[in-house]
Coordinates of C-alpha atoms in Angstrom, one line a residue:
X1 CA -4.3 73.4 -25.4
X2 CA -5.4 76.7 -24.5
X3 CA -6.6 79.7 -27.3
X4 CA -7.0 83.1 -26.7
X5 CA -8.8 85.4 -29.2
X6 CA -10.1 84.8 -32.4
X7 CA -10.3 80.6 -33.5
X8 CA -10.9 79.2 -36.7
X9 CA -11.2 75.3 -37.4
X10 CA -9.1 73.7 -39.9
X11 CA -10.0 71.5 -42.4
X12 CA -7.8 68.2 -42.2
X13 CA -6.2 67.6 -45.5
X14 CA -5.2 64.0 -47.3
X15 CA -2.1 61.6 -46.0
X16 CA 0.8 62.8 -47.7
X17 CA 4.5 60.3 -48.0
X18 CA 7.4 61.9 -46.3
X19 CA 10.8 60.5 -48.1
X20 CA 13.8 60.7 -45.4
X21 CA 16.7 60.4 -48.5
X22 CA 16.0 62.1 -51.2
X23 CA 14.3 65.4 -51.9
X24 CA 13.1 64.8 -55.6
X25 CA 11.4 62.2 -57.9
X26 CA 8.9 60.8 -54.9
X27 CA 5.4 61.2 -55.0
X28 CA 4.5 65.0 -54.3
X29 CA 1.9 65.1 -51.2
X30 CA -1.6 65.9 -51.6
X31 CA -2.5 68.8 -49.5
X32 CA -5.1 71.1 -49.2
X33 CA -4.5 74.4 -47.0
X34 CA -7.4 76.2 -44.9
X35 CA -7.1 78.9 -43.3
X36 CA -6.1 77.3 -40.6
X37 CA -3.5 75.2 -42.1
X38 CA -1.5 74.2 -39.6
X39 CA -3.6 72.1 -38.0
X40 CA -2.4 69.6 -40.9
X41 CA 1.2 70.5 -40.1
X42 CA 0.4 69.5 -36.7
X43 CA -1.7 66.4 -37.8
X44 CA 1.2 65.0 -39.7
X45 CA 3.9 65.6 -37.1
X46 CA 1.5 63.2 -34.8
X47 CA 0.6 60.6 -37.7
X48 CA 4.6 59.9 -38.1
X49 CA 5.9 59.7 -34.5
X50 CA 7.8 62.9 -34.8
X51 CA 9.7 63.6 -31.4
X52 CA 8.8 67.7 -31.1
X53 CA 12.0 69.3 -31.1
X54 CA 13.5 67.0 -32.8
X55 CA 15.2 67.4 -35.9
X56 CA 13.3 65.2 -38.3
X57 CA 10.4 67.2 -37.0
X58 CA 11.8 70.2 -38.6
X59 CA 12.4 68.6 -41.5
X60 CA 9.3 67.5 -41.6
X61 CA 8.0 70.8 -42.0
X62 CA 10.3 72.2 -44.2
X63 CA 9.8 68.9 -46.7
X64 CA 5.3 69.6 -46.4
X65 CA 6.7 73.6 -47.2
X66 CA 8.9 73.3 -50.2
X67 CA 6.7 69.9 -51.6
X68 CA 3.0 71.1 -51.3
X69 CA 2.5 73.5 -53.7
X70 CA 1.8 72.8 -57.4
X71 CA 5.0 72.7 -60.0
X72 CA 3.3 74.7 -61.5
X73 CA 2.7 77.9 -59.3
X74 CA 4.8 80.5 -58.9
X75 CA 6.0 81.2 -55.6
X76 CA 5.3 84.2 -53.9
X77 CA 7.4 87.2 -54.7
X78 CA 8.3 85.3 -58.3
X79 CA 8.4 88.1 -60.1
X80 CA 5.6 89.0 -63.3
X81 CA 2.6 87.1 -63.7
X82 CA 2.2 85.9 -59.9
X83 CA -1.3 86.5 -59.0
X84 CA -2.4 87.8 -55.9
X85 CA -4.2 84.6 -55.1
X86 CA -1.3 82.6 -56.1
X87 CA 0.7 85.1 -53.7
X88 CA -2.1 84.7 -50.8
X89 CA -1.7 81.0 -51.0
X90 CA 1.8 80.7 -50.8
X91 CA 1.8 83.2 -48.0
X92 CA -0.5 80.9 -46.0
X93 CA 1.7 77.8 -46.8
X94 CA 4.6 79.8 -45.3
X95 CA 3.1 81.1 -42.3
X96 CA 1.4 77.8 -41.5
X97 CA 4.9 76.4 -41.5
X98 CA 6.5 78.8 -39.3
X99 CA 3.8 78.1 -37.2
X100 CA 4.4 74.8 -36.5
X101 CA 7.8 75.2 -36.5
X102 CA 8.1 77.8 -33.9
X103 CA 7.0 75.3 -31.5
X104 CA 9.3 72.9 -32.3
X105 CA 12.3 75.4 -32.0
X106 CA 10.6 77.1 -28.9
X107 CA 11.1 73.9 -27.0
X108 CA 14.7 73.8 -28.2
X109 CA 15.5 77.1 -27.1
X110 CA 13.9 76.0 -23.0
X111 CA 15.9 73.2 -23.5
X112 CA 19.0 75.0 -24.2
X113 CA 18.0 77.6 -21.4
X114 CA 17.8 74.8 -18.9
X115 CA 21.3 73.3 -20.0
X116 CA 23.1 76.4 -20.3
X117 CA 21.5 77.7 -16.6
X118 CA 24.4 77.5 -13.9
X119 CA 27.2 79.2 -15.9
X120 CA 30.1 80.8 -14.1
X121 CA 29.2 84.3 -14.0
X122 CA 32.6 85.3 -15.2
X123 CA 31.2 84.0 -18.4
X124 CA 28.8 86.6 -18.5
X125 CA 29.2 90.2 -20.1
X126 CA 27.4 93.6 -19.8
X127 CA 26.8 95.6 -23.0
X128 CA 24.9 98.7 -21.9
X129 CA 25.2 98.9 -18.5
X130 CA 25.2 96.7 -15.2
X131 CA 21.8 95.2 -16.2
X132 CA 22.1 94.7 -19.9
X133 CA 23.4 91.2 -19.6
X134 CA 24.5 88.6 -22.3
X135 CA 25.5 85.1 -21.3
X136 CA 26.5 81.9 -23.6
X137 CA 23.0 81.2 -23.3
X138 CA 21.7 84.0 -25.5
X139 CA 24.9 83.0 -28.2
X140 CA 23.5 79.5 -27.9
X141 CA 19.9 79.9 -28.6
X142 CA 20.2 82.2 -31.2
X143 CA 22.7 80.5 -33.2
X144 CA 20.4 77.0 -32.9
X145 CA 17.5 79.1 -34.2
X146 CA 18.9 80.0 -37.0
X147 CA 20.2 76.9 -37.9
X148 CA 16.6 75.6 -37.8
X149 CA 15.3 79.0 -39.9
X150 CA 18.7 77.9 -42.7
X151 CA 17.6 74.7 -42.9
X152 CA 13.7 75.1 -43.3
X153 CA 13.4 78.4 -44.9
X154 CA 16.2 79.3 -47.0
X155 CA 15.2 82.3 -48.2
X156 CA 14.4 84.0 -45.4
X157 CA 16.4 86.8 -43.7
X158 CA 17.1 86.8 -40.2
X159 CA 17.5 89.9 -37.7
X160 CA 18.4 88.8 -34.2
X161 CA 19.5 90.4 -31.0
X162 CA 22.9 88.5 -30.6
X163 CA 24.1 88.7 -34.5
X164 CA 22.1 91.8 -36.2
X165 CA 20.7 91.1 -39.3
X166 CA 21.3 88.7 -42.6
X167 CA 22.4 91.1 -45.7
X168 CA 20.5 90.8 -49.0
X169 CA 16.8 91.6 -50.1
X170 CA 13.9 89.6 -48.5
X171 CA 10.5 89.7 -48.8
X172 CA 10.2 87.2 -45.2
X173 CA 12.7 88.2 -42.3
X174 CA 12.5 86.4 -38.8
X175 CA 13.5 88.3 -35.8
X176 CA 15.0 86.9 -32.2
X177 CA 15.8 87.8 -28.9
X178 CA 17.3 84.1 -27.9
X179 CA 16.5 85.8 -24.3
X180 CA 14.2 88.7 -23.3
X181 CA 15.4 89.5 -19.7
X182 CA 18.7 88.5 -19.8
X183 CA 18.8 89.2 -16.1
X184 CA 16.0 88.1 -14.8
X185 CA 17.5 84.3 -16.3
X186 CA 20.8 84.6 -14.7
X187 CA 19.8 85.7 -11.7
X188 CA 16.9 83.2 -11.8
X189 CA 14.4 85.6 -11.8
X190 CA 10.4 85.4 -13.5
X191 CA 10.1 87.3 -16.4
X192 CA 13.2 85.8 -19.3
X193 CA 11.5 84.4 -22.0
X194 CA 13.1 83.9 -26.2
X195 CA 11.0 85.6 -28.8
X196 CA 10.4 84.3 -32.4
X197 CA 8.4 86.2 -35.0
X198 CA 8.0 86.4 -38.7
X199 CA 7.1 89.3 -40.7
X200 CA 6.0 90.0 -44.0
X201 CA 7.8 93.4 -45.2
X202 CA 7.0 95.4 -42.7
X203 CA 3.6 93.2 -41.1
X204 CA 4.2 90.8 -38.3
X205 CA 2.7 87.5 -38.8
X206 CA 3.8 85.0 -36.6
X207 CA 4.7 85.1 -32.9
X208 CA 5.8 82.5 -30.3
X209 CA 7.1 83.5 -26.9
X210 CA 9.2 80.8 -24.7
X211 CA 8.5 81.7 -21.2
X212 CA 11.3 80.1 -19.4
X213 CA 9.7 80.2 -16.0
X214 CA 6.7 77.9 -16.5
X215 CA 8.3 76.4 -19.5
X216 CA 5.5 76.9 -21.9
X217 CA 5.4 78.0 -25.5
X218 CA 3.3 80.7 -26.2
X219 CA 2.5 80.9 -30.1
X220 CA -0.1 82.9 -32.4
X221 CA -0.2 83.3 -36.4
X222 CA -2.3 86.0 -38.1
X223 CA -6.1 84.8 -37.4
X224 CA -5.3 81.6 -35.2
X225 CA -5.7 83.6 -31.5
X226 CA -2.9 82.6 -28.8
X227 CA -2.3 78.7 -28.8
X228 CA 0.0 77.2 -26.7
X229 CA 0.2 73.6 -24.7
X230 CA -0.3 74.4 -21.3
X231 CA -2.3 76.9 -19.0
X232 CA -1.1 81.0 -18.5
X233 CA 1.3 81.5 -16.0
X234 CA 1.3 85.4 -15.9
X235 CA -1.0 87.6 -14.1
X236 CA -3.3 90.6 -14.9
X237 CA -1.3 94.1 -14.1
X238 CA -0.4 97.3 -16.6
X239 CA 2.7 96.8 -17.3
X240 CA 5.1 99.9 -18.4
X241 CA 8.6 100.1 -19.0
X242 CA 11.6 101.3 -21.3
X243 CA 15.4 100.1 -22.3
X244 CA 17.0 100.0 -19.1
X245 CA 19.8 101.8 -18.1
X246 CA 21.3 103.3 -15.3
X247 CA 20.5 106.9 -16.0
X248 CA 16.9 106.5 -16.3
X249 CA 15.3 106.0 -13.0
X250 CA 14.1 109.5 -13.2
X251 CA 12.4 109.1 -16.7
X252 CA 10.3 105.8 -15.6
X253 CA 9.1 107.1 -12.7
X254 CA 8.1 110.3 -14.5
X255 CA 6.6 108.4 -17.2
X256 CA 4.5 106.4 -14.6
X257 CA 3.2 109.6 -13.0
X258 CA 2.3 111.0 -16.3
X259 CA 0.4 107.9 -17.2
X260 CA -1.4 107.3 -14.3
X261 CA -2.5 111.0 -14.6
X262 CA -4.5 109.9 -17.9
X263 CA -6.7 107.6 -16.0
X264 CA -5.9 104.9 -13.3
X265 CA -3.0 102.2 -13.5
X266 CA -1.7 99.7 -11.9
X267 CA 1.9 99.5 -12.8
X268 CA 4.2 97.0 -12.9
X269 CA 8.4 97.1 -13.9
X270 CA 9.3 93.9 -15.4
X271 CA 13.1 92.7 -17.2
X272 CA 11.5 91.7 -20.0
X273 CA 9.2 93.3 -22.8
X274 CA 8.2 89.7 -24.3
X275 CA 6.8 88.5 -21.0
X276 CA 5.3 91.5 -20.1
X277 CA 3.3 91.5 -23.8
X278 CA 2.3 88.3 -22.7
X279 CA 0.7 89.0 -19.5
X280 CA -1.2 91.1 -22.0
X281 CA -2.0 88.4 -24.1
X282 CA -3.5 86.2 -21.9
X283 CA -4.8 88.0 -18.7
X284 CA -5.7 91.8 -20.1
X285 CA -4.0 95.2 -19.4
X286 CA -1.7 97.5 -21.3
X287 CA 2.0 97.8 -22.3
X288 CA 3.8 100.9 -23.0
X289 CA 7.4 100.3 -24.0
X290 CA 10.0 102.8 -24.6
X291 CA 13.6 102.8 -26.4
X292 CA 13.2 99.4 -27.4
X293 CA 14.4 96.9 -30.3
X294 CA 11.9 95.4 -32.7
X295 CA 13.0 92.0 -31.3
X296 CA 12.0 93.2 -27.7
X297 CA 8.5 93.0 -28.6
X298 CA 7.3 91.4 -32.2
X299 CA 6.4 88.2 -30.9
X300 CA 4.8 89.9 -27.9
X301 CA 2.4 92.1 -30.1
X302 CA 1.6 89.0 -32.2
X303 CA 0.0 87.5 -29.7
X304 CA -1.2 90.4 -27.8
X305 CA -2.7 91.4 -31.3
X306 CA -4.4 87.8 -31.9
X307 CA -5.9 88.1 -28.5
X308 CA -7.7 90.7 -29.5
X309 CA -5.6 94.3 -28.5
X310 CA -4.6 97.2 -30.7
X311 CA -0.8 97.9 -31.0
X312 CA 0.4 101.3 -31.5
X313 CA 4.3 102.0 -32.9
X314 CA 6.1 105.2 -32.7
X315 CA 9.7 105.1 -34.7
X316 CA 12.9 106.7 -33.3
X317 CA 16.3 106.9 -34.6
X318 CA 17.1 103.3 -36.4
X319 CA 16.5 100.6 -34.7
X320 CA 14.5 102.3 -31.6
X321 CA 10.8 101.8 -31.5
X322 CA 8.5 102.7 -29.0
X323 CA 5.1 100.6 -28.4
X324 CA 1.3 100.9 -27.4
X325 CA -0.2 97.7 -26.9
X326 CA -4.0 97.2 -24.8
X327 CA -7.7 97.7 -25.3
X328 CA -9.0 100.1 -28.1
X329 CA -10.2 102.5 -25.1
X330 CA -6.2 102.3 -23.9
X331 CA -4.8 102.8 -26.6
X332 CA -6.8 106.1 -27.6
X333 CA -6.3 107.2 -24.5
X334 CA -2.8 106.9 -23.8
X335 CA -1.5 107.6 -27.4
X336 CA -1.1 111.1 -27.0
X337 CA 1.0 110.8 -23.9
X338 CA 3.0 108.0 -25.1
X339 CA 4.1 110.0 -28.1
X340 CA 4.9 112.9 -26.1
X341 CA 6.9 110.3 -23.8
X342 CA 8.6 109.0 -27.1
X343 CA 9.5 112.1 -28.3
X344 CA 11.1 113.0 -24.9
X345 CA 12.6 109.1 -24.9
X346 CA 14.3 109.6 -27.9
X347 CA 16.0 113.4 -27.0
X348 CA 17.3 112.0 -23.7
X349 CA 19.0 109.2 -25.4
X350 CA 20.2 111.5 -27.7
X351 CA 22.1 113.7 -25.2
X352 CA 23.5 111.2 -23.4
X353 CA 24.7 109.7 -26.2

């Protein structure tokens, strides 16, 4: 297992009964929650034989979710009378969850990746232009994670790439890309990778990143650091880049002259925002995206974040952002620019429009 960042030991709570059948009247499981609660997640999973990926691992995890707390506390966002400890507890339940969880549904989606690979490319469609792909693939994964998100958190909305985004107030929304780099996976390039986060109203709390090239799972909640099962795969490089499209050439290598004017860079054009974020994440640099989707990069700056980097948003018309991500000494220096490049981002887009 390899960290990144900030670490924080959790404290292993008591054996608690999981009943297959029925969802009331058994014996409610004894649990304590540290900061670090997903360790026990994780500890259970293991004591039980759960098959990751599988399906009675999820359930698993949704059953510890909904069954942990006391009857008698309010859950959060119940309305009058919920104290903000009662709140901060329930909020660490829920993120410990999701943080188990998006491994389990991180290997699903490589799985489905993998199965889906060699499909006949007049399956394929372009939405934007000749490099915005979307293939059954990205249908697939999407529509499997949600299933998993239905199942184990009901309540939750869901904003996704291939589907937009579940009506009705929330107070917890998750938000996919089932593939980041749609072309770098079809035309079995490095660089595609599925991105899972959770936020919090508007605060990103939990992050995993599937890079489908190594095959590894790349996960981070709010004070855990970057976890995942295997080594880094990506290499150290400043990585810049925007929403690709045929009329842009001119803008990126513009922007790339006007950031390497601000202090030396070494710049690299990658298919996908997720991966690049984290190359960040594990081996340094900086990321400056621009004319992106929120589901381009959440799970990215989680884990860049939790390895220890600053992230810096800039909002243009609904749903474009624009995003900072690297050292403290990057990010104040390159924030005026980036704005600047923003601002002239989101006027281009507007005339061609």
């Amino acid at each position: 297992m390899v960290r990144a960042g900030r670490r924080h030991k959790g404290v292993e709570g008591d054996r608690e009964r999981f009943e297959d059948d029925r969802e009331a009247g058994g014996e409610r499981p004894v649990l304590t929650w540290p900061l670090d609660a997903s360790n026990q997640l994780a500890h259970s999973l293991q004591q039980h034989g759960e098959e990751p990926g599988s399906e009675r691992a999820s359930a698993r995890i949704a059953f510890i979710l909904r069954r942990s707390m006391p009857a008698s506390e309010p859950r959060a966002g119940g309305g009058a009378g919920v104290s903000k400890s009662a709140d901060a507890t329930d909020d660490r339940q829920v993120e410990a969850a999701a943080f188990e969880s998006v491994a389990v549904w991180g290997r699903e989606a490589l799985s489905l990746s993998r199965e889906l690979k060699g499909v006949s490319p007049r399956a394929v469609e372009t939405k934007a232009d000749a490099f915005d792909l979307t293939t059954p693939a990205d249908a697939a994964i999407e529509r499997r994670l949600r299933e998993r998100i239905a199942r184990a958190f009901p309540t939750h909305a869901v904003i996704g790439e291939e589907q937009g985004s579940s009506d009705g107030p929330h107070d917890w929304q998750w938000v996919l890309d089932p593939i980041d780099g749609t072309f770098n996976y079809f035309t079995n390039l490095p660089g595609a990778a599925c991105s899972i986060a959770l936020r919090r109203g508007t605060e990103l709390r939990v992050g995993a990143v599937v890079d489908f090239t190594s095959g590894v799972v790349f996960r981070a909640r709010v004070g855990s650091g970057v976890v995942s099962d295997d080594g880094p795969r990506t290499s150290q490089h400043t990585a810049a880049g925007r929403a690709r499209s045929e009329r842009m050439g001119d803008f990126e290598v513009d922007m790339l002259g006007t950031l390497a004017r601000v202090r030396p860079i070494v710049p690299r054009l990658i298919g996908g925002a997720a991966f690049a974020l984290l190359s960040v994440a594990l081996e340094g640099g900086c990321f400056v995206g621009l004319g992106l989707r929120l589901w381009d990069v959440a799970a990215g700056v989680v884990l860049a974040q939790e390895a220890g980097h600053r992230a810096r948003w800039w909002y243009g018309s609904s749903p474009v952002v624009h995003v900072l991500v690297g050292t403290e000494s990057d990010v104040e220096a390159f924030a005026p620019v980036v704005a600047e490049l923003a601002r002239r981002s989101d006027a281009r887009a507007q005339a061609i429009a």
